[in-house]
Structure formats: C-alpha cells, structure tokens
C-alpha cells in the first residue's frame, strides 16, 4: 500500500514536471522569431507586442556618428547610416566596418524584442565610401552602354562589396531623368531619355536578386546574404528642376511627370525594390517630402508599392524655411504624407518627442504609424535580417576583388564616347599606335585618382589625389604602350616644352573637379582652369587626343576645331585601364551618347525631341572604331 502511494506521488511529480516543461516550451515559442511562419503572421505577431515607443524607434534612421549600442537599445532605433565620408576610421578595412556594424547591431538585439537595425549607405557607383572598393563609372557613363545586363552585373558586384563590409542596405539606384546638365547630380542620372533609365532598373535585381518564378511581383525581395536591399531614388522629378538647380522646383504637368520622371519607378517596383527615397525637390511648388498625393496616393496606392518609403538626409526639416524652424509641423507633414522611415540624421530625441506628442494628441493616427512599421518590418523579415542580423566575415574577400575590377574596366571601355576622330573619316587619329618615339601625357586629370572617380568617392564631395586603390589613366597608358615608347608626363606644359620635344602625339586629360549634389550645380558648365589652356597649348603644337573626365556634357565647342580627336570618358572610376584599352585599339569605341551635347548653355534645357533641338553632338551620337588586330 505504501509503495503504491509512493508510486502515485512519483507519477504525479513527473506529470507536473512534464506539464511545466511543455508550458515553458510553449511560452518560449514566439511566432515572429519562426522563419517557417508566413511573413504576414510574423509581422502581425511582432507588432501586437510593440509599444508606441518601440514603433516610433523603428521609424528612425540616424548617422553612425550619433549612435552607440546603448542609444540603439534605449531608443529602439530602427536604422543607421553612413553619410558621405562617415567611416569607422580613415582607410578602414572591411573587417573594421563589420566590427563597427556588428557592435551597433548587438545593441539592437539586446532590446526587449530583439528587432535588428538595418544599416544603409550611399553605394552609387560601387561601395564608394569604402577604401579599396571597386569604384565603377558613374551612372552618366553607364547609360551610354545601353546594356541592362551589364548594369545588373554591376549591381551584383556592388551588393557583394557592400556585404563584404557588413552593409545590407544601399541607397541606389538613382532613377533621376536629368533634363538639364546644369544640375549637380546629372552624373548620377543614366540619361535624359526615360526609356534608357527604365532599362537600367536591372540594377535592382542585380543588387537584390531575381524574384523567383513563383514569387510575387511588386513585393520587396532580397534573395540571400550576398544581396542587399535597394533604394529607388529620388521620388520623383528630381532631374527636372528649373535651371537644374538642386532641390528646386520641377514645373511640369502630371502627364509629363508620369511619362518622363516616373519611368524608372514603374519597373523598379515590379522588380521588387525594397525601398523608395523621397526627393528634396518640389513638383509645381509642393515639396515632395510633404506630397501625400504622390507618396501615399500614387506610390503606395496606385503603384501598390509594399516596401518602405524613406526620407532624404534631414528631408523633413526642409518642409519649412528657414529649415527646421517648425519641426513639429515638419514631422506632421512628412509622416502624414507617407514617409515611413525618417533619415533624421542627428536629432532623434526631438523627433521621438515630437511624433509621440502628435500621436497622443491624434494629429498622427496609429493607423499611419502601424503602416510605416509594418512596411519596415516587412523588408527586415523578407531579407532575413532576423535570422542573420550579424555580418559575415567570410565575405570580406569580395571587397575590390579582381573580378569586380575587371567588370568595372569593361564598363569603362563600353561607356567611352568618341566625339571626333580626325579632320575626316579617311584620316582617323584613333586608335593610337602603341609604338612611337615619345608621347606626351598632359592635363589635370591624367594622374589623379580622385578626379577620375568624381564625387561620392571616399567622401561626399570627392577629393583630389591618390584617395583609393586603382589605376590612373596615366598609369594605364604607360602599361599599354610598347616598352620602347617613351611616355612623358607634364600636367601643365608650356608651349616651348611641347614644341621642343618633338612628340609623336599627345593625350590631354582634363575635366571637372569632384562635386556632389548642389555643389555641382553650374550655370556655365565650363571646364575649370587650367584645363582649357592646357588643351589650347598642347593641341596648337602637336597632334592631340583630348579625353574629357566630366559628370556631364560641358562647353567644348570653342576648342573643337583645334582638337584632333575627342573622347568623353565621363567619370570612369578606379579602373582607368579601360580608357587605354580603347585609345590604343585593344577594343573599339562603341558608346553612344545617352545625353544631348549642347553648343552653348543658352540652349539649355535642350533634350532630344525638343522643337529648338540644335546640338553640337546629338543624343545617340558616337563614332566607332574597330579593334586593332595583333
């Protein structure tokens, strides 16, 4: 009897232990953390657990300089970014970047719900903030190729180099249709032609991966840990402002806006672009950061965009003038317009206090907050950030890899446009002979990696000099010519020097100095001194090839008669060997202008199809050469 009683007690104890273990297991199971659950169920489960404070935190993006792991933990910050030139340290390695980003991420993961932050960066021609990264030609050059598959490969390479530094989110591609080269961001635009811009949206699947055959079109998609979330920008009309003034007003009717400036967004959304960035500019006087009709009504409603909408840098501040003078109003207008994530990038406590007040007083609805957070979480879940929040050191090998540099070199070759080649077709100057007694290489841009790459390289505005690893055009020439050919480099030679050395020919490389955004706005579009004098001096005394390194067409007509051959090299990036490959005939010239080359700035704006169209070189122009057989 005693044994039976003891057995019953033992059985009951075991049963209670099993029940408590089962209950503990059930308590530990959390739907949003289960990757096997449907995406919408994970989002719904997580959102019902979130407080208003946690939701507002997800809507915030701040610069890394204002972040610490404790800040991310305390304020539930949803995203960090590196602005132009915002780096862990000078010449930081891929490992330095990963260490920094993982350190921040651990702060996010230590929060109550463990929602990972997403780290973004401007990767507009490669992972361009990062030392030793492959710097591809700027978009103004890539449009010349008219090759969507090449652009897709560049997107894939850029994604790998971003992931090599632990970055899962890039602010690219720029889908601006630049209609006036006086705009300082024209170098970021593929073309004045919306059809070319639309075709270049293959950058999106390059960055993010192809939507599988059984996948849903138009839903944010990031394939795996070697891909990144992309950002179509700047929505919308940024390339059409009056006189090309950055952040200015685009005056155009609705049909023109939708047919010209919206072109790239239609196809990007179908291809699953994860995010869209709003433009600083206005449409017919209404700031895009406050344009509810176009952000909520058209983008989210008509186009059924399901990713998240992000502001530009301090974009909502500019809804008032002077900027930031009524910040509560700016928050109200920006968030109610449909902006989901706000690139603040500094004043996060002010934003939190302001938006919390607006919600608590019914100026911003919880429906609007929930829409924003749902979109942000959708992207984070879809790209696997909850399963793999920490960066992978095994990908560091891809930064500046030989394969990517070879791809960039190909892009340079195919983006060069030959504008003049001798006095007539029977006496071409190009391709140049590799074997000559001596040749002169001159010009401000022949041996300057920073100038060759342009803005958005290492820093926001770009720099002069040996700023990263690559091949200058001078080095490329020296390695291409016959070993017995003497190459003489003099940046700014005088007339006597040119005449007395009896050069076989000269290559003059001049162009614009680096710039980004409004700093690049130019009403005259002249080549900075001493570029014009170098061209005039050299070309007056010896057969000369002028290579222009610019982010757009510039004034060249006054010098054209004196120049024997003229090449538009745009902003080629780190792989200057691609220029020499074509100058010396290893490959032929194939590029065709994706922008109209004007005669004088008085003609601007002037685009193909305009009634006053009278260009120096028309849209689609480009002479060709055949490769020289070895």
Coordinates of C-alpha atoms in Angstrom, one line a residue:
X1 CA 0.0 0.0 0.0
X2 CA 2.8 2.4 1.0
X3 CA 4.7 1.5 -2.2
X4 CA 1.6 2.2 -4.4
X5 CA 1.1 5.5 -2.7
X6 CA 4.7 6.5 -3.3
X7 CA 4.4 5.4 -6.9
X8 CA 1.3 7.6 -7.4
X9 CA 3.1 10.6 -5.9
X10 CA 6.1 10.0 -8.1
X11 CA 3.9 9.7 -11.2
X12 CA 2.1 13.0 -10.3
X13 CA 5.5 14.7 -9.8
X14 CA 6.7 13.5 -13.2
X15 CA 3.5 14.6 -14.8
X16 CA 3.7 18.0 -13.3
X17 CA 7.3 18.4 -14.4
X18 CA 6.3 17.4 -18.0
X19 CA 3.5 19.9 -17.9
X20 CA 5.8 22.7 -16.7
X21 CA 8.4 21.8 -19.3
X22 CA 5.7 21.9 -22.0
X23 CA 4.3 25.2 -20.7
X24 CA 7.8 26.7 -20.7
X25 CA 8.4 25.5 -24.2
X26 CA 5.1 27.0 -25.3
X27 CA 6.0 30.2 -23.6
X28 CA 9.4 30.3 -25.3
X29 CA 7.9 29.8 -28.7
X30 CA 7.4 33.2 -30.4
X31 CA 5.8 33.3 -33.8
X32 CA 7.7 36.3 -35.2
X33 CA 11.0 34.6 -34.5
X34 CA 10.0 31.5 -36.5
X35 CA 11.3 31.8 -40.1
X36 CA 8.9 29.0 -41.2
X37 CA 5.9 31.1 -40.4
X38 CA 4.3 33.2 -43.1
X39 CA 5.7 36.7 -43.4
X40 CA 2.4 38.5 -42.5
X41 CA 1.9 36.3 -39.4
X42 CA 5.4 37.2 -38.2
X43 CA 4.7 40.9 -38.8
X44 CA 1.3 40.8 -37.1
X45 CA 2.7 38.9 -34.1
X46 CA 5.6 41.3 -33.6
X47 CA 3.5 44.4 -34.0
X48 CA 1.0 43.4 -31.4
X49 CA 3.9 43.1 -28.9
X50 CA 5.3 46.6 -29.7
X51 CA 4.7 49.7 -27.7
X52 CA 4.3 53.1 -29.3
X53 CA 7.9 54.0 -28.2
X54 CA 9.2 50.9 -30.0
X55 CA 7.3 51.6 -33.1
X56 CA 8.5 55.2 -33.4
X57 CA 12.0 53.9 -32.8
X58 CA 11.7 51.7 -35.9
X59 CA 10.8 54.8 -38.0
X60 CA 14.2 56.5 -37.2
X61 CA 17.4 56.4 -39.1
X62 CA 20.5 58.2 -37.6
X63 CA 24.1 58.6 -38.7
X64 CA 26.6 56.3 -37.2
X65 CA 28.3 59.3 -35.6
X66 CA 25.3 59.8 -33.2
X67 CA 24.9 56.1 -32.5
X68 CA 26.2 53.8 -29.7
X69 CA 24.9 50.3 -28.8
X70 CA 23.3 52.0 -25.7
X71 CA 21.5 54.5 -27.9
X72 CA 20.1 51.8 -30.1
X73 CA 19.0 49.9 -27.1
X74 CA 17.4 52.8 -25.2
X75 CA 15.5 54.3 -28.2
X76 CA 14.9 51.2 -30.3
X77 CA 16.5 52.9 -33.3
X78 CA 15.4 51.1 -36.5
X79 CA 18.2 52.0 -38.8
X80 CA 21.7 53.6 -39.0
X81 CA 23.5 55.0 -42.0
X82 CA 26.9 56.2 -43.1
X83 CA 26.5 59.6 -44.7
X84 CA 29.1 60.5 -47.4
X85 CA 32.5 60.1 -45.8
X86 CA 31.1 58.8 -42.5
X87 CA 33.5 55.9 -41.9
X88 CA 34.9 53.9 -38.9
X89 CA 38.3 55.4 -39.5
X90 CA 40.5 56.5 -42.4
X91 CA 41.2 53.7 -44.8
X92 CA 39.1 51.4 -42.7
X93 CA 39.3 47.7 -43.7
X94 CA 36.3 45.5 -44.4
X95 CA 36.8 43.9 -41.0
X96 CA 36.8 47.4 -39.4
X97 CA 33.4 48.1 -40.9
X98 CA 32.0 44.7 -39.8
X99 CA 33.3 45.2 -36.3
X100 CA 31.6 48.6 -36.1
X101 CA 28.2 47.5 -37.6
X102 CA 28.1 44.3 -35.5
X103 CA 28.8 46.3 -32.4
X104 CA 25.8 48.5 -33.1
X105 CA 23.7 45.5 -34.0
X106 CA 24.3 43.9 -30.7
X107 CA 22.7 47.0 -29.1
X108 CA 19.6 46.4 -31.1
X109 CA 19.5 42.7 -30.4
X110 CA 19.7 43.4 -26.6
X111 CA 16.3 45.2 -26.6
X112 CA 13.2 43.6 -25.3
X113 CA 12.0 42.3 -28.6
X114 CA 15.4 42.0 -30.3
X115 CA 14.5 43.8 -33.5
X116 CA 17.6 44.1 -35.7
X117 CA 18.5 47.5 -37.1
X118 CA 19.3 47.9 -40.8
X119 CA 22.5 49.7 -41.8
X120 CA 22.4 51.8 -45.0
X121 CA 25.0 53.6 -47.2
X122 CA 25.2 55.5 -50.4
X123 CA 26.7 53.0 -52.9
X124 CA 26.0 54.9 -56.0
X125 CA 29.0 53.7 -58.1
X126 CA 30.2 50.7 -56.2
X127 CA 30.6 50.7 -52.4
X128 CA 32.1 54.2 -52.9
X129 CA 32.6 55.3 -49.3
X130 CA 35.0 52.4 -48.6
X131 CA 38.7 52.4 -49.1
X132 CA 39.9 49.8 -51.7
X133 CA 36.4 49.2 -53.0
X134 CA 35.9 48.9 -56.8
X135 CA 34.6 52.3 -58.0
X136 CA 32.5 51.8 -61.1
X137 CA 31.8 54.6 -63.6
X138 CA 29.0 57.0 -62.5
X139 CA 25.6 56.4 -64.0
X140 CA 26.0 59.1 -66.6
X141 CA 28.6 56.8 -68.2
X142 CA 26.7 53.5 -67.7
X143 CA 23.7 54.9 -69.6
X144 CA 25.9 55.1 -72.6
X145 CA 26.3 51.3 -72.7
X146 CA 22.5 50.8 -73.1
X147 CA 23.2 47.3 -71.7
X148 CA 20.8 46.3 -68.8
X149 CA 22.7 43.0 -68.3
X150 CA 26.0 44.8 -67.7
X151 CA 24.2 47.1 -65.2
X152 CA 22.8 44.0 -63.5
X153 CA 26.3 42.5 -63.1
X154 CA 27.5 45.8 -61.6
X155 CA 24.6 45.7 -59.2
X156 CA 25.5 42.2 -58.1
X157 CA 29.2 43.2 -57.6
X158 CA 28.1 46.3 -55.6
X159 CA 25.9 44.1 -53.4
X160 CA 28.8 41.8 -52.7
X161 CA 31.2 44.6 -51.9
X162 CA 28.6 46.2 -49.6
X163 CA 28.0 42.8 -47.8
X164 CA 31.8 42.5 -47.6
X165 CA 31.7 45.4 -45.2
X166 CA 28.6 44.2 -43.3
X167 CA 26.2 46.6 -45.0
X168 CA 22.8 45.1 -46.1
X169 CA 21.1 48.2 -47.5
X170 CA 22.2 50.7 -50.2
X171 CA 20.8 54.0 -51.4
X172 CA 20.8 53.0 -55.1
X173 CA 19.8 53.1 -57.9
X174 CA 19.3 56.8 -58.7
X175 CA 16.4 56.9 -61.3
X176 CA 16.6 60.6 -62.0
X177 CA 15.9 61.6 -65.6
X178 CA 18.3 64.5 -65.8
X179 CA 16.8 67.0 -68.3
X180 CA 19.3 69.8 -67.6
X181 CA 23.1 69.2 -67.3
X182 CA 23.5 72.3 -65.1
X183 CA 22.2 70.1 -62.3
X184 CA 24.9 68.9 -60.0
X185 CA 23.5 65.4 -59.8
X186 CA 23.4 64.8 -63.5
X187 CA 26.3 62.4 -63.1
X188 CA 24.0 60.2 -61.1
X189 CA 21.4 60.0 -63.9
X190 CA 21.6 57.3 -66.6
X191 CA 20.1 59.5 -69.3
X192 CA 17.8 62.3 -70.4
X193 CA 15.7 59.6 -72.0
X194 CA 13.2 57.9 -69.6
X195 CA 13.4 54.7 -71.7
X196 CA 17.1 54.3 -71.0
X197 CA 16.5 55.0 -67.3
X198 CA 13.8 52.4 -67.2
X199 CA 16.0 49.8 -68.9
X200 CA 18.8 50.5 -66.3
X201 CA 16.5 49.4 -63.5
X202 CA 18.1 45.9 -63.9
X203 CA 20.3 47.4 -61.3
X204 CA 17.6 46.4 -58.8
X205 CA 17.7 42.6 -59.4
X206 CA 21.4 43.0 -59.6
X207 CA 21.5 44.3 -56.1
X208 CA 18.6 42.3 -54.6
X209 CA 18.5 39.2 -56.7
X210 CA 15.8 37.9 -59.2
X211 CA 12.3 37.3 -57.9
X212 CA 11.8 33.6 -58.2
X213 CA 9.3 32.3 -60.8
X214 CA 6.7 31.5 -58.1
X215 CA 7.3 34.8 -56.3
X216 CA 5.0 37.8 -56.3
X217 CA 5.9 40.8 -58.5
X218 CA 5.9 44.1 -56.8
X219 CA 6.7 42.8 -53.3
X220 CA 10.1 43.7 -51.7
X221 CA 12.6 40.9 -52.3
X222 CA 16.2 40.3 -51.2
X223 CA 17.4 36.9 -52.2
X224 CA 20.1 36.0 -49.7
X225 CA 23.1 37.1 -47.6
X226 CA 25.1 38.1 -50.7
X227 CA 22.4 40.6 -51.8
X228 CA 21.2 43.9 -50.3
X229 CA 18.0 45.9 -50.0
X230 CA 18.0 48.6 -52.8
X231 CA 16.5 52.1 -52.8
X232 CA 15.0 53.7 -55.9
X233 CA 15.6 57.5 -55.6
X234 CA 14.7 60.4 -55.6
X235 CA 11.0 60.2 -55.9
X236 CA 10.0 62.0 -58.1
X237 CA 11.0 64.7 -60.6
X238 CA 14.5 65.5 -59.1
X239 CA 16.0 65.6 -62.6
X240 CA 13.6 68.2 -64.0
X241 CA 14.1 71.3 -61.8
X242 CA 14.2 74.8 -63.1
X243 CA 17.7 75.6 -64.5
X244 CA 18.9 72.3 -63.0
X245 CA 19.2 73.9 -59.5
X246 CA 19.4 71.1 -56.9
X247 CA 16.4 70.6 -54.7
X248 CA 14.5 73.2 -56.8
X249 CA 11.0 73.1 -58.3
X250 CA 10.1 70.8 -61.2
X251 CA 7.4 72.6 -63.3
X252 CA 5.6 70.1 -65.4
X253 CA 2.1 68.8 -65.9
X254 CA 1.0 65.4 -64.5
X255 CA 1.4 63.6 -67.8
X256 CA 4.9 64.9 -68.2
X257 CA 5.8 63.9 -64.6
X258 CA 4.4 60.4 -65.0
X259 CA 5.8 59.7 -68.5
X260 CA 9.3 61.2 -68.0
X261 CA 10.2 61.2 -64.4
X262 CA 8.2 58.3 -63.1
X263 CA 9.5 55.9 -65.7
X264 CA 12.1 54.0 -63.6
X265 CA 9.8 53.6 -60.7
X266 CA 7.2 51.5 -62.5
X267 CA 9.7 48.8 -63.4
X268 CA 11.7 49.0 -60.1
X269 CA 8.5 48.3 -58.1
X270 CA 7.6 45.4 -60.3
X271 CA 11.2 44.0 -59.8
X272 CA 10.7 44.1 -56.0
X273 CA 12.7 47.2 -55.0
X274 CA 12.7 47.2 -51.2
X275 CA 12.6 51.0 -50.5
X276 CA 12.0 54.3 -52.2
X277 CA 13.7 57.6 -51.2
X278 CA 11.7 60.8 -51.5
X279 CA 13.3 63.8 -53.3
X280 CA 14.3 67.1 -51.8
X281 CA 12.7 68.8 -54.8
X282 CA 9.2 70.1 -55.4
X283 CA 6.6 69.4 -58.0
X284 CA 4.8 72.5 -59.1
X285 CA 5.6 74.2 -55.8
X286 CA 4.7 71.3 -53.5
X287 CA 7.7 69.7 -51.6
X288 CA 7.9 66.0 -52.3
X289 CA 8.6 65.3 -48.6
X290 CA 5.1 66.6 -47.9
X291 CA 3.3 65.4 -51.0
X292 CA 0.7 62.9 -49.7
X293 CA -0.9 62.7 -53.1
X294 CA 2.2 61.3 -54.8
X295 CA 3.7 59.3 -51.8
X296 CA 0.6 57.7 -50.3
X297 CA -1.9 58.1 -53.1
X298 CA 0.2 57.2 -56.2
X299 CA 3.2 55.3 -54.9
X300 CA 1.6 53.3 -52.2
X301 CA -1.9 53.3 -53.7
X302 CA -1.8 53.3 -57.5
X303 CA 1.6 51.5 -57.9
X304 CA 0.9 49.3 -54.8
X305 CA 4.5 49.7 -53.5
X306 CA 4.8 47.4 -50.5
X307 CA 8.3 48.3 -49.2
X308 CA 9.1 51.4 -47.1
X309 CA 9.5 55.0 -48.0
X310 CA 12.5 56.8 -46.6
X311 CA 13.2 60.5 -46.4
X312 CA 16.4 62.0 -47.7
X313 CA 19.0 63.5 -45.3
X314 CA 17.1 65.8 -43.0
X315 CA 14.5 65.9 -45.7
X316 CA 11.5 66.8 -43.5
X317 CA 13.5 69.7 -41.9
X318 CA 13.3 71.4 -45.3
X319 CA 9.5 71.4 -45.3
X320 CA 9.9 74.8 -43.6
X321 CA 12.0 77.8 -44.5
X322 CA 14.3 78.6 -42.8
X323 CA 14.9 74.9 -42.3
X324 CA 13.9 73.3 -39.0
X325 CA 12.0 76.4 -37.9
X326 CA 8.8 74.5 -37.1
X327 CA 9.9 70.9 -36.6
X328 CA 6.6 69.7 -35.2
X329 CA 5.0 70.8 -38.4
X330 CA 7.7 69.1 -40.4
X331 CA 7.2 65.8 -38.6
X332 CA 3.4 66.1 -39.1
X333 CA 3.6 66.8 -42.8
X334 CA 6.3 64.3 -43.6
X335 CA 4.8 61.3 -41.7
X336 CA 1.3 62.0 -42.8
X337 CA 2.5 62.4 -46.4
X338 CA 3.5 58.7 -46.2
X339 CA 7.2 58.7 -45.2
X340 CA 7.8 55.6 -43.2
X341 CA 11.5 55.9 -42.1
X342 CA 13.0 59.4 -41.5
X343 CA 16.7 59.9 -42.1
X344 CA 17.0 62.5 -39.4
X345 CA 20.1 62.0 -39.2
X346 CA 21.0 63.5 -35.8
X347 CA 18.1 64.9 -33.7
X348 CA 16.5 61.6 -32.7
X349 CA 15.2 62.7 -29.2
X350 CA 13.5 65.8 -30.7
X351 CA 11.8 63.6 -33.3
X352 CA 10.7 61.0 -30.8
X353 CA 9.2 63.6 -28.5
X354 CA 7.5 65.4 -31.4
X355 CA 6.0 62.3 -33.1
X356 CA 4.9 60.9 -29.7
X357 CA 3.1 64.2 -28.9
X358 CA 1.4 64.2 -32.4
X359 CA 0.2 60.6 -31.9
X360 CA -1.0 61.1 -28.4
X361 CA -3.0 64.2 -29.5
X362 CA -4.5 62.5 -32.6
X363 CA -2.6 64.6 -35.2
X364 CA -0.9 61.4 -36.5
X365 CA -3.1 58.3 -36.3
X366 CA -1.9 54.9 -35.1
X367 CA -3.0 53.5 -38.4
X368 CA -0.3 55.7 -40.1
X369 CA 2.3 54.6 -37.5
X370 CA 1.4 50.9 -38.0
X371 CA 1.5 51.2 -41.8
X372 CA 5.1 52.6 -41.5
X373 CA 6.3 50.0 -39.1
X374 CA 4.6 47.1 -41.0
X375 CA 6.5 48.2 -44.1
X376 CA 9.8 48.5 -42.3
X377 CA 9.4 45.1 -40.7
X378 CA 8.3 43.5 -44.0
X379 CA 11.7 44.5 -45.5
X380 CA 13.7 43.3 -42.5
X381 CA 11.9 40.0 -42.3
X382 CA 12.0 39.4 -46.0
X383 CA 15.7 40.0 -46.3
X384 CA 16.5 37.5 -43.5
X385 CA 17.7 40.2 -41.0
X386 CA 16.1 38.5 -38.1
X387 CA 17.8 35.2 -38.9
X388 CA 21.1 36.6 -39.8
X389 CA 21.5 40.0 -38.0
X390 CA 25.2 39.9 -37.7
X391 CA 27.6 40.5 -40.7
X392 CA 29.6 37.6 -42.2
X393 CA 33.4 38.0 -42.2
X394 CA 33.7 35.3 -44.9
X395 CA 32.5 37.9 -47.5
X396 CA 35.4 40.4 -46.9
X397 CA 37.3 38.8 -49.7
X398 CA 34.9 40.4 -52.2
X399 CA 36.0 44.0 -51.5
X400 CA 37.8 45.3 -54.5
X401 CA 38.2 41.8 -56.0
X402 CA 40.0 41.2 -59.3
X403 CA 36.7 40.0 -60.8
X404 CA 34.9 43.2 -59.9
X405 CA 37.8 45.4 -61.1
X406 CA 37.7 43.6 -64.4
X407 CA 33.9 44.2 -64.7
X408 CA 34.5 47.9 -63.9
X409 CA 37.2 48.0 -66.6
X410 CA 34.7 46.6 -69.1
X411 CA 32.2 49.2 -68.1
X412 CA 34.7 52.0 -68.7
X413 CA 35.5 50.6 -72.2
X414 CA 31.9 50.4 -73.2
X415 CA 31.0 53.8 -71.8
X416 CA 33.5 55.9 -73.7
X417 CA 32.1 58.0 -76.5
X418 CA 34.2 59.0 -79.4
X419 CA 33.1 62.5 -80.5
X420 CA 35.7 63.4 -83.0
X421 CA 38.3 61.3 -84.8
X422 CA 40.5 63.4 -87.2
X423 CA 39.6 66.0 -89.7
X424 CA 37.7 63.4 -91.8
X425 CA 36.9 59.8 -91.8
X426 CA 39.8 59.0 -94.2
X427 CA 42.4 60.2 -91.7
X428 CA 41.4 58.8 -88.2
X429 CA 43.6 59.6 -85.3
X430 CA 42.3 56.8 -83.1
X431 CA 43.3 54.1 -82.4
X432 CA 46.7 55.4 -81.4
X433 CA 49.8 53.4 -82.3
X434 CA 51.4 51.8 -79.2
X435 CA 54.9 52.1 -80.7
X436 CA 56.1 55.7 -81.0
X437 CA 59.3 57.6 -80.3
X438 CA 57.8 59.6 -77.5
X439 CA 54.4 60.7 -76.4
X440 CA 53.1 63.5 -74.1
X441 CA 50.5 62.9 -71.5
X442 CA 49.2 66.2 -70.0
X443 CA 46.3 67.5 -68.1
X444 CA 44.9 67.8 -64.6
X445 CA 43.0 64.5 -64.7
X446 CA 45.7 62.2 -66.2
X447 CA 47.2 61.2 -62.9
X448 CA 44.6 62.0 -60.3
X449 CA 42.5 59.1 -58.9
X450 CA 40.2 61.4 -57.0
X451 CA 39.3 63.5 -60.1
X452 CA 38.9 60.3 -62.2
X453 CA 36.3 59.0 -59.7
X454 CA 34.4 62.2 -59.1
X455 CA 32.1 63.0 -56.2
X456 CA 30.6 60.3 -53.9
X457 CA 34.0 58.7 -53.6
X458 CA 35.6 58.1 -50.1
X459 CA 33.9 61.4 -49.1
X460 CA 30.6 63.0 -50.0
X461 CA 32.1 65.7 -52.3
X462 CA 35.0 63.6 -53.5
X463 CA 38.7 64.5 -53.2
X464 CA 41.8 65.2 -55.3
X465 CA 44.8 62.9 -55.3
X466 CA 45.6 59.3 -54.5
X467 CA 42.5 58.6 -52.5
X468 CA 42.0 54.9 -53.0
X469 CA 43.4 51.9 -54.9
X470 CA 43.1 51.8 -58.6
X471 CA 44.7 52.6 -62.0
X472 CA 45.0 56.2 -63.2
X473 CA 44.7 56.9 -66.9
X474 CA 48.4 57.8 -67.0
X475 CA 49.4 54.5 -65.4
X476 CA 47.2 52.7 -67.9
X477 CA 48.8 54.5 -70.8
X478 CA 52.3 53.6 -69.5
X479 CA 51.4 49.9 -69.1
X480 CA 49.8 49.7 -72.6
X481 CA 52.3 51.3 -75.0
X482 CA 55.3 49.5 -76.4
X483 CA 58.1 49.2 -73.9
X484 CA 60.3 51.3 -76.2
X485 CA 57.9 54.1 -76.4
X486 CA 58.9 57.0 -74.1
X487 CA 55.9 58.4 -72.1
X488 CA 56.5 62.0 -70.8
X489 CA 54.0 63.3 -68.3
X490 CA 53.7 67.0 -67.6
X491 CA 50.4 68.2 -66.1
X492 CA 50.6 71.8 -67.5
X493 CA 53.3 72.1 -70.1
X494 CA 54.2 75.4 -71.7
X495 CA 54.3 75.9 -75.5
X496 CA 58.0 75.8 -75.7
X497 CA 58.2 72.4 -73.9
X498 CA 55.6 70.9 -76.3
X499 CA 57.3 72.2 -79.4
X500 CA 60.9 71.4 -78.5
X501 CA 60.3 67.7 -77.6
X502 CA 59.1 66.6 -81.0
X503 CA 56.3 64.3 -79.6
X504 CA 54.7 61.8 -81.9
X505 CA 51.3 62.7 -80.4
X506 CA 49.8 64.0 -77.1
X507 CA 47.0 62.8 -74.9
X508 CA 45.4 65.6 -72.8
X509 CA 43.2 64.5 -69.9
X510 CA 41.1 67.4 -68.4
X511 CA 37.7 67.9 -66.9
X512 CA 35.6 68.8 -63.9
X513 CA 36.8 68.7 -60.3
X514 CA 34.8 66.5 -58.0
X515 CA 31.4 67.6 -56.6
X516 CA 28.2 66.2 -55.3
X517 CA 24.6 67.5 -55.2
X518 CA 24.2 71.2 -55.0
X519 CA 27.9 71.9 -55.0
X520 CA 28.0 70.6 -58.6
X521 CA 25.3 73.0 -59.9
X522 CA 26.8 75.1 -62.7
X523 CA 25.2 77.7 -64.8
X524 CA 28.1 78.0 -67.2
X525 CA 29.3 74.4 -67.5
X526 CA 32.9 75.4 -68.4
X527 CA 35.9 73.2 -67.9
X528 CA 37.8 74.6 -64.8
X529 CA 41.2 76.2 -65.3
X530 CA 43.8 75.4 -66.3
X531 CA 42.0 72.7 -68.4
X532 CA 41.2 75.0 -71.4
X533 CA 44.7 76.5 -71.5
X534 CA 46.3 73.0 -71.4
X535 CA 44.1 71.9 -74.4
X536 CA 44.9 75.1 -76.3
X537 CA 48.7 75.0 -75.7
X538 CA 49.2 71.3 -76.4
X539 CA 46.9 71.0 -79.4
X540 CA 48.4 74.0 -81.1
X541 CA 51.7 72.3 -81.4
X542 CA 51.2 68.5 -81.7
X543 CA 48.6 66.0 -82.8
X544 CA 46.4 65.7 -79.8
X545 CA 43.7 63.5 -78.3
X546 CA 41.6 65.2 -75.6
X547 CA 40.0 62.9 -73.0
X548 CA 37.2 64.7 -71.0
X549 CA 36.6 63.4 -67.5
X550 CA 33.3 65.0 -66.6
X551 CA 30.0 64.2 -65.0
X552 CA 28.0 65.7 -67.9
X553 CA 28.4 67.5 -71.2
X554 CA 30.5 70.6 -70.9
X555 CA 31.4 73.6 -73.1
X556 CA 33.8 72.3 -75.7
X557 CA 32.7 73.9 -79.0
X558 CA 35.3 76.8 -78.8
X559 CA 38.2 74.3 -78.7
X560 CA 36.8 71.6 -81.0
X561 CA 38.5 72.8 -84.3
X562 CA 41.9 72.6 -82.6
X563 CA 41.4 69.2 -81.2
X564 CA 42.3 66.2 -83.4
X565 CA 40.3 63.6 -81.5
X566 CA 37.9 64.0 -78.6
X567 CA 36.7 61.3 -76.2
X568 CA 34.1 61.6 -73.5
X569 CA 35.2 59.4 -70.6
X570 CA 32.7 60.7 -68.1
X571 CA 33.8 59.7 -64.5
X572 CA 35.3 56.3 -65.1
X573 CA 36.1 55.3 -61.5
X574 CA 39.2 53.4 -60.3
X575 CA 39.8 51.3 -63.5
X576 CA 41.5 53.7 -65.8
X577 CA 42.9 50.9 -67.8
X578 CA 39.6 50.7 -69.6
X579 CA 40.4 54.1 -71.2
X580 CA 43.8 53.0 -72.5
X581 CA 42.2 49.7 -73.8
X582 CA 40.2 51.7 -76.3
X583 CA 42.5 54.6 -77.0
X584 CA 45.2 52.1 -78.3
X585 CA 42.8 49.8 -80.1
X586 CA 42.7 46.6 -77.9
X587 CA 38.9 47.3 -78.1
X588 CA 36.9 49.5 -80.3
X589 CA 34.8 52.5 -79.4
X590 CA 31.1 51.5 -79.2
X591 CA 29.5 54.1 -76.9
X592 CA 26.6 56.3 -78.0
X593 CA 25.6 59.5 -76.1
X594 CA 22.7 59.0 -73.7
X595 CA 22.7 62.8 -73.2
X596 CA 22.5 65.6 -75.7
X597 CA 25.7 67.6 -76.0
X598 CA 24.8 71.3 -76.3
X599 CA 26.6 74.0 -78.2
X600 CA 26.1 76.8 -75.6
X601 CA 24.4 76.8 -72.2
X602 CA 22.0 79.4 -73.6
X603 CA 20.2 76.5 -75.3
X604 CA 19.5 74.7 -72.0
X605 CA 17.4 72.9 -71.2
X606 CA 17.5 71.0 -74.5
X607 CA 16.6 67.4 -74.9
X608 CA 16.1 65.1 -77.8
X609 CA 12.7 65.8 -79.4
X610 CA 12.5 69.5 -78.4
X611 CA 11.5 72.0 -81.0
X612 CA 14.7 74.0 -80.6
X613 CA 16.9 71.0 -80.8
X614 CA 20.3 72.1 -82.3
X615 CA 23.0 70.2 -80.5
X616 CA 26.8 70.1 -81.0
X617 CA 26.5 66.3 -80.8
X618 CA 23.0 64.8 -80.8
X619 CA 21.6 62.2 -78.5
X620 CA 22.7 58.8 -79.8
X621 CA 25.9 60.1 -81.4
X622 CA 29.1 58.2 -81.2
X623 CA 31.8 57.4 -83.7
X624 CA 33.1 53.8 -83.8
X625 CA 36.4 52.1 -84.3
X626 CA 37.4 48.5 -84.9
X627 CA 39.9 46.8 -82.6
X628 CA 43.5 46.6 -83.9
X629 CA 44.4 43.0 -84.8
X630 CA 47.5 41.9 -83.0

